[in-house]
Structure formats: structure tokens, C-alpha cells
PDB file of C-alpha atoms in Angstrom:
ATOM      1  CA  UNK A 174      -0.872 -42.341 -18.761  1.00 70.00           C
ATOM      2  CA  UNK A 175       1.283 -43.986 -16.070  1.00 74.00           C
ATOM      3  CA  UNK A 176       2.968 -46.181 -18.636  1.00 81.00           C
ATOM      4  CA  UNK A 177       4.117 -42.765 -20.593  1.00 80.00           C
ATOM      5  CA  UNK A 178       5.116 -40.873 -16.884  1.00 77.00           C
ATOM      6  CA  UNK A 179       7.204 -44.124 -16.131  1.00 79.00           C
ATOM      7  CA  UNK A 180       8.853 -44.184 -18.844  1.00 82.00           C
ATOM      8  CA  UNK A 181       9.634 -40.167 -18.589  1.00 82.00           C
ATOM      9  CA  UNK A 182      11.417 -41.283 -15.177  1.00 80.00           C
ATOM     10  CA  UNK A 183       8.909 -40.872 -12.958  1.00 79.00           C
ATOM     11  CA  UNK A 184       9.002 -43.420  -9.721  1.00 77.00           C
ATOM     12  CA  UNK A 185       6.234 -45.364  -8.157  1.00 76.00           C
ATOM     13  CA  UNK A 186       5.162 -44.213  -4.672  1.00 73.00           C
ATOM     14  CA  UNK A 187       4.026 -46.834  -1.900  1.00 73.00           C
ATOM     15  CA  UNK A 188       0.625 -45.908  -0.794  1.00 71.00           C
ATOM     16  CA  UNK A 189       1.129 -44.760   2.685  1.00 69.00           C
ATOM     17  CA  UNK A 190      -1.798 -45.621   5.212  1.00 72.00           C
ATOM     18  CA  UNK A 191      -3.370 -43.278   7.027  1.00 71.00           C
ATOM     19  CA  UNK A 192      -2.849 -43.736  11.337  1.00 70.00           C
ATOM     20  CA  UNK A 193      -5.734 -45.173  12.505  1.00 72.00           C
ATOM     21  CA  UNK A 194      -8.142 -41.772  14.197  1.00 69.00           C
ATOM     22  CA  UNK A 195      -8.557 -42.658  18.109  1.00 69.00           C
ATOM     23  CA  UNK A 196     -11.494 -40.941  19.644  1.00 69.00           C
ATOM     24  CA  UNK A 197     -12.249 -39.873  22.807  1.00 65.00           C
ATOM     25  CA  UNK A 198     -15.892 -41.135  24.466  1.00 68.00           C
ATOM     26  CA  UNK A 199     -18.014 -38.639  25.433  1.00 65.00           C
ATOM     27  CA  UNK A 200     -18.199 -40.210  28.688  1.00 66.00           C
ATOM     28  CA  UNK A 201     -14.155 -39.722  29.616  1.00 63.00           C
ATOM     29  CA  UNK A 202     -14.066 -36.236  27.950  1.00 63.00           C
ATOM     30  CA  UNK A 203     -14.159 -33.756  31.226  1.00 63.00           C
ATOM     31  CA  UNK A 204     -12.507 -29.846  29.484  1.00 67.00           C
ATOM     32  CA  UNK A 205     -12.811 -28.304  33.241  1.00 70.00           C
ATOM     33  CA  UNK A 206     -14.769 -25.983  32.332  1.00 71.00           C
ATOM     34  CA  UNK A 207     -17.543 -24.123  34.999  1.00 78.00           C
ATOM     35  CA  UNK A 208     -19.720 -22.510  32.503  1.00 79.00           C
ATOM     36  CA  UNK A 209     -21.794 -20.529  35.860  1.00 85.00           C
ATOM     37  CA  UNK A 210     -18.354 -19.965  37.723  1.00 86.00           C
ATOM     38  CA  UNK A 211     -16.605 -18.463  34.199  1.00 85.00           C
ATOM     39  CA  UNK A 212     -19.648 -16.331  33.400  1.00 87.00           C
ATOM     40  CA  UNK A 213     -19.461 -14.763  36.834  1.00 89.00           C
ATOM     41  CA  UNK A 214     -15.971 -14.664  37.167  1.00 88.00           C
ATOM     42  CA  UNK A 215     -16.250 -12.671  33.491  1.00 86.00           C
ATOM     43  CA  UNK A 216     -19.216 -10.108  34.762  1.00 86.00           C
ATOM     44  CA  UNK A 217     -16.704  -9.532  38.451  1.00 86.00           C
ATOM     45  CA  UNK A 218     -13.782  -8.831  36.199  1.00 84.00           C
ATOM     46  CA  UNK A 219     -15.809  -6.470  33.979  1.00 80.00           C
ATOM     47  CA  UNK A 220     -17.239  -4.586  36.524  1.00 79.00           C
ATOM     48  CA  UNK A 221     -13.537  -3.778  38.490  1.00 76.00           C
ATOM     49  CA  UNK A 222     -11.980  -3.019  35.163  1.00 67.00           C
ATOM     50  CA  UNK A 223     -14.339   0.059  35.183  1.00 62.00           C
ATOM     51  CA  UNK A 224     -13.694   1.320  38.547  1.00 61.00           C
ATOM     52  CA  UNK A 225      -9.923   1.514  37.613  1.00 60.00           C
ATOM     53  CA  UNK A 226      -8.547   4.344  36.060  1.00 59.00           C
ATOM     54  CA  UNK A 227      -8.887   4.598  32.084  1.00 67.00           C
ATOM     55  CA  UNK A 228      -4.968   4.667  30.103  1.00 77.00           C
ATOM     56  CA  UNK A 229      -5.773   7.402  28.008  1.00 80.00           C
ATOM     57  CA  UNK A 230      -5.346   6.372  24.399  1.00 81.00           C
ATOM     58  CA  UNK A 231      -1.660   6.638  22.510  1.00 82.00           C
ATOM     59  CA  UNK A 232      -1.490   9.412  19.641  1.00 84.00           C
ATOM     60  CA  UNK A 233      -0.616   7.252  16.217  1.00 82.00           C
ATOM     61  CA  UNK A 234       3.089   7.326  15.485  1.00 79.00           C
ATOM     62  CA  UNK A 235       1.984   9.007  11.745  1.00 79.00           C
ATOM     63  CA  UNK A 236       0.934  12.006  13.367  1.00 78.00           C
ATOM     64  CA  UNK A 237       4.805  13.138  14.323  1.00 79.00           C
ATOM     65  CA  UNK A 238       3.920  15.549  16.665  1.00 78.00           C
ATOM     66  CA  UNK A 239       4.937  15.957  20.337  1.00 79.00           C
ATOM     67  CA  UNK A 240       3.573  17.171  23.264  1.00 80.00           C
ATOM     68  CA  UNK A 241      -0.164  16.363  22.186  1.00 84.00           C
ATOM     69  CA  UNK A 242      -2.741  13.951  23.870  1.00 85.00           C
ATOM     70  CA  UNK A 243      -5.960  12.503  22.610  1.00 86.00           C
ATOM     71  CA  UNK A 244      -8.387  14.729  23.449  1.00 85.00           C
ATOM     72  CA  UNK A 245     -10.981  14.076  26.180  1.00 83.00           C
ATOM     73  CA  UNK A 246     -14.800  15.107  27.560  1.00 83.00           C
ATOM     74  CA  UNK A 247     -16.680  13.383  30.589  1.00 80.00           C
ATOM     75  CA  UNK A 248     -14.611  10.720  30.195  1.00 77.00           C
ATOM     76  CA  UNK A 249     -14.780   9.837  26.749  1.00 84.00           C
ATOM     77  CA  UNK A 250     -11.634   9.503  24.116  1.00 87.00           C
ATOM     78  CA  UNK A 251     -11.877  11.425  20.923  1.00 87.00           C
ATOM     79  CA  UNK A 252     -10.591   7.928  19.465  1.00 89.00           C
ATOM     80  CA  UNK A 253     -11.903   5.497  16.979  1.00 91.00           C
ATOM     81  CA  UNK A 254     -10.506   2.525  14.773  1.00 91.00           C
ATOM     82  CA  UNK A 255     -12.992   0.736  12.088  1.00 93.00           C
ATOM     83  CA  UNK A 256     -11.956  -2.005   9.982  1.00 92.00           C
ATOM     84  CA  UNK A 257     -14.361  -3.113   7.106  1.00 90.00           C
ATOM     85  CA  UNK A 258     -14.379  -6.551   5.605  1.00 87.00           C
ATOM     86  CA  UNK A 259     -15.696  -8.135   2.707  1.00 83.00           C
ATOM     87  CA  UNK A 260     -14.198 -11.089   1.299  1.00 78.00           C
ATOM     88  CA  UNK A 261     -16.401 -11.403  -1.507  1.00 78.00           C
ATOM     89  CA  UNK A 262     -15.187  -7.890  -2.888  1.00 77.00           C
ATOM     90  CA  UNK A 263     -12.541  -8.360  -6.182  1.00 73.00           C
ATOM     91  CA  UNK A 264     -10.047 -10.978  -6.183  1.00 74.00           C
ATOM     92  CA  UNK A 265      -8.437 -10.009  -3.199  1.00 73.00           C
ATOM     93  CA  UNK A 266     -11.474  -8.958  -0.712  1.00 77.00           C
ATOM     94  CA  UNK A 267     -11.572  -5.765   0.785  1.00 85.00           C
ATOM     95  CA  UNK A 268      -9.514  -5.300   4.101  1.00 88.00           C
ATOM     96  CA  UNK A 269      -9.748  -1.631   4.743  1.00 91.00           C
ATOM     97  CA  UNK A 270      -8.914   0.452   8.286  1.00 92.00           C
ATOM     98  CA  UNK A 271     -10.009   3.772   9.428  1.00 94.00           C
ATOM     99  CA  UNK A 272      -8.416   5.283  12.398  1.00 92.00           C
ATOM    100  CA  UNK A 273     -10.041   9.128  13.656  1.00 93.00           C
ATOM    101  CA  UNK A 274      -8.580  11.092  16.507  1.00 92.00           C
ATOM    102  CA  UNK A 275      -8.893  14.245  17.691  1.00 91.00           C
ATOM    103  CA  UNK A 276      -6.003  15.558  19.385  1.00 91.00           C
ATOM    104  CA  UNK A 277      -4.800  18.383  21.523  1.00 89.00           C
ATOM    105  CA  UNK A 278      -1.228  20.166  20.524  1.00 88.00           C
ATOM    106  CA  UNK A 279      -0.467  21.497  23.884  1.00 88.00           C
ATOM    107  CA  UNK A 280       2.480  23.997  23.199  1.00 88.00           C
ATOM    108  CA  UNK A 281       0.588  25.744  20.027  1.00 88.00           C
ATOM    109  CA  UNK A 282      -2.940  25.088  21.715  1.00 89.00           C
ATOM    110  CA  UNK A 283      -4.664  23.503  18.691  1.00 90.00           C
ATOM    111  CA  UNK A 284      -6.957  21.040  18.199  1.00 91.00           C
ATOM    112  CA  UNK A 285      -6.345  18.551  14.846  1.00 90.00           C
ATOM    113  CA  UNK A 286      -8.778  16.028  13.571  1.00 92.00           C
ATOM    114  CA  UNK A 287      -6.475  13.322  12.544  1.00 92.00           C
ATOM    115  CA  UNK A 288      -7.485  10.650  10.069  1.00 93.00           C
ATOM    116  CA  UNK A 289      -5.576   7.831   8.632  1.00 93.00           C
ATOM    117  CA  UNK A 290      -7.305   4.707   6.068  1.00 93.00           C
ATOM    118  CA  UNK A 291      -5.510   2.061   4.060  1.00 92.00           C
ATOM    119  CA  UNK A 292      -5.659  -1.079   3.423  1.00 90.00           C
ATOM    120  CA  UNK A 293      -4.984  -3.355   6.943  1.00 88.00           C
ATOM    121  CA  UNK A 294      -1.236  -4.706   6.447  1.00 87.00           C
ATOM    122  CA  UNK A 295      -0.008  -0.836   4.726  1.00 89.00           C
ATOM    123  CA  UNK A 296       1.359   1.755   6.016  1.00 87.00           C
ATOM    124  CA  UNK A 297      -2.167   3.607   4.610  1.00 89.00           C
ATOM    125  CA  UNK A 298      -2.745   7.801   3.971  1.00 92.00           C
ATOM    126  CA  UNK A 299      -3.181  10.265   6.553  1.00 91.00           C
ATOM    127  CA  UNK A 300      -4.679  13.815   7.208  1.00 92.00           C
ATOM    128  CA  UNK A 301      -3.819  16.411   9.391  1.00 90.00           C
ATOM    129  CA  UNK A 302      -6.978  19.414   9.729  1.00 92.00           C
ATOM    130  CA  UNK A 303      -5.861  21.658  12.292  1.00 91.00           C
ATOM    131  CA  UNK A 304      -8.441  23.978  14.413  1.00 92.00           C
ATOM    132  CA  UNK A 305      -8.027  26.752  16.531  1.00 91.00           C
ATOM    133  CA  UNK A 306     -10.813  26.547  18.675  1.00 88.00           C
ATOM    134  CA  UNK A 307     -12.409  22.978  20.231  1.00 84.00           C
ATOM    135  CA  UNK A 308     -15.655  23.969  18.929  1.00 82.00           C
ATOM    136  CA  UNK A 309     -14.590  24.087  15.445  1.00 75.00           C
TER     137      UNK A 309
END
């Protein structure tokens, strides 16, 4: 077969070597790293970041309505994102989001449940259900 690709034109490539692989001993390898010191370094950080103030959560851009805010009780954000995996599902795998939020529409006083869902990468769907009343 390489007789008939010669003679089609095809050139001969030099074998190129591979670099030799250097290694590092396990004696001289030192990554700085303070597993006890990180850990509670980690828990320290953890525990400040809840004494500070929460950001409250942005509204999503497909919702294209001003003056609203996520809406909030004892301290918790109406606000969720889920993304579901499975990379053994079709030819392609499934990479699917689903953002919920329920928001407050300050100037009309209503309360929407806002979903969105697509595939992660697209723009996705969305739905707007608007409620009069929290309770709803």
C-alpha cells in the first residue's frame, strides 16, 4: 500500500522522536500546600461570608420588566437555577437548564412566577404567570 500512495505523490515523513518525559521525585516535589491551615482558612471564610449582607438576586434579562425585584421571606430568595445532565442521552447528551423566580412588579403590585428551560448554550423558552395576590 505504500508503494501505490508513493507513487500517487505522497512523501515519506521522518519519524520524529518523542522528548525524553523528565519526572519529578517524590522526594523534591513540595506544592505548598497546608491541608489543616486551608481547611480552616475555608470554614473562617465561610462563616464571615454569612454575617455579611446577602446581594439580593438579579431578575433574568428575558423577563423585560422594570421596577421588579426577586421576591423575598425570612431571608430566603424566591430563586432557583437547575441544570440536568446526561451524557449518555441521544447522540448529543442532554444539557438542559431550568431557571424559576418569583418576582415582585412594584408599580402594578403583582407577583409573577417566572420560568425559563432550554437547552444550556440557547437562548431557551420562557413563561410569564402573573398573580395578584402573594398567596396565590
Amino acid at each position: 500500500m505504500s508503494k501505490n500512495l508513493l507513487k500517487l505523490g505522497a512523501t515519506v515523513i521522518k519519524h520524529i522522536p518523542k522528548p525524553p518525559v523528565t519526572a519529578i521525585p517524590i522526594e523534591d516535589w513540595n506544592p505548598g500546600a497546608n491541608l489543616d491551615k486551608d481547611y480552616t482558612d475555608y470554614i473562617e471564610k465561610l462563616e464571615k461570608d454569612e454575617t455579611e449582607v446577602e446581594k439580593p438576586p438579579d431578575v433574568d434579562s428575558s423577563l423585560e420588566l422594570k421596577h421588579t425585584a426577586v421576591l423575598c421571606d425570612d431571608g430566603l430568595y424566591y430563586d432557583i437555577y437547575m441544570v440536568k445532565t446526561d451524557i449518555k442521552y441521544g447522540c448529543h447528551g442532554c444539557y438542559n437548564f431550568y431557571i424559576m423566580q418569583i418576582v415582585h412588579e412594584k408599580v402594578q403590585d403583582l407577583y409573577i412566577v417566572f420560568n425559563k428551560w432550554g437547552r444550556i448554550g440557547d437562548v431557551g423558552q420562557c413563561q410569564r404567570t402573573p398573580y395578584k395576590l402573594k398567596s396565590d
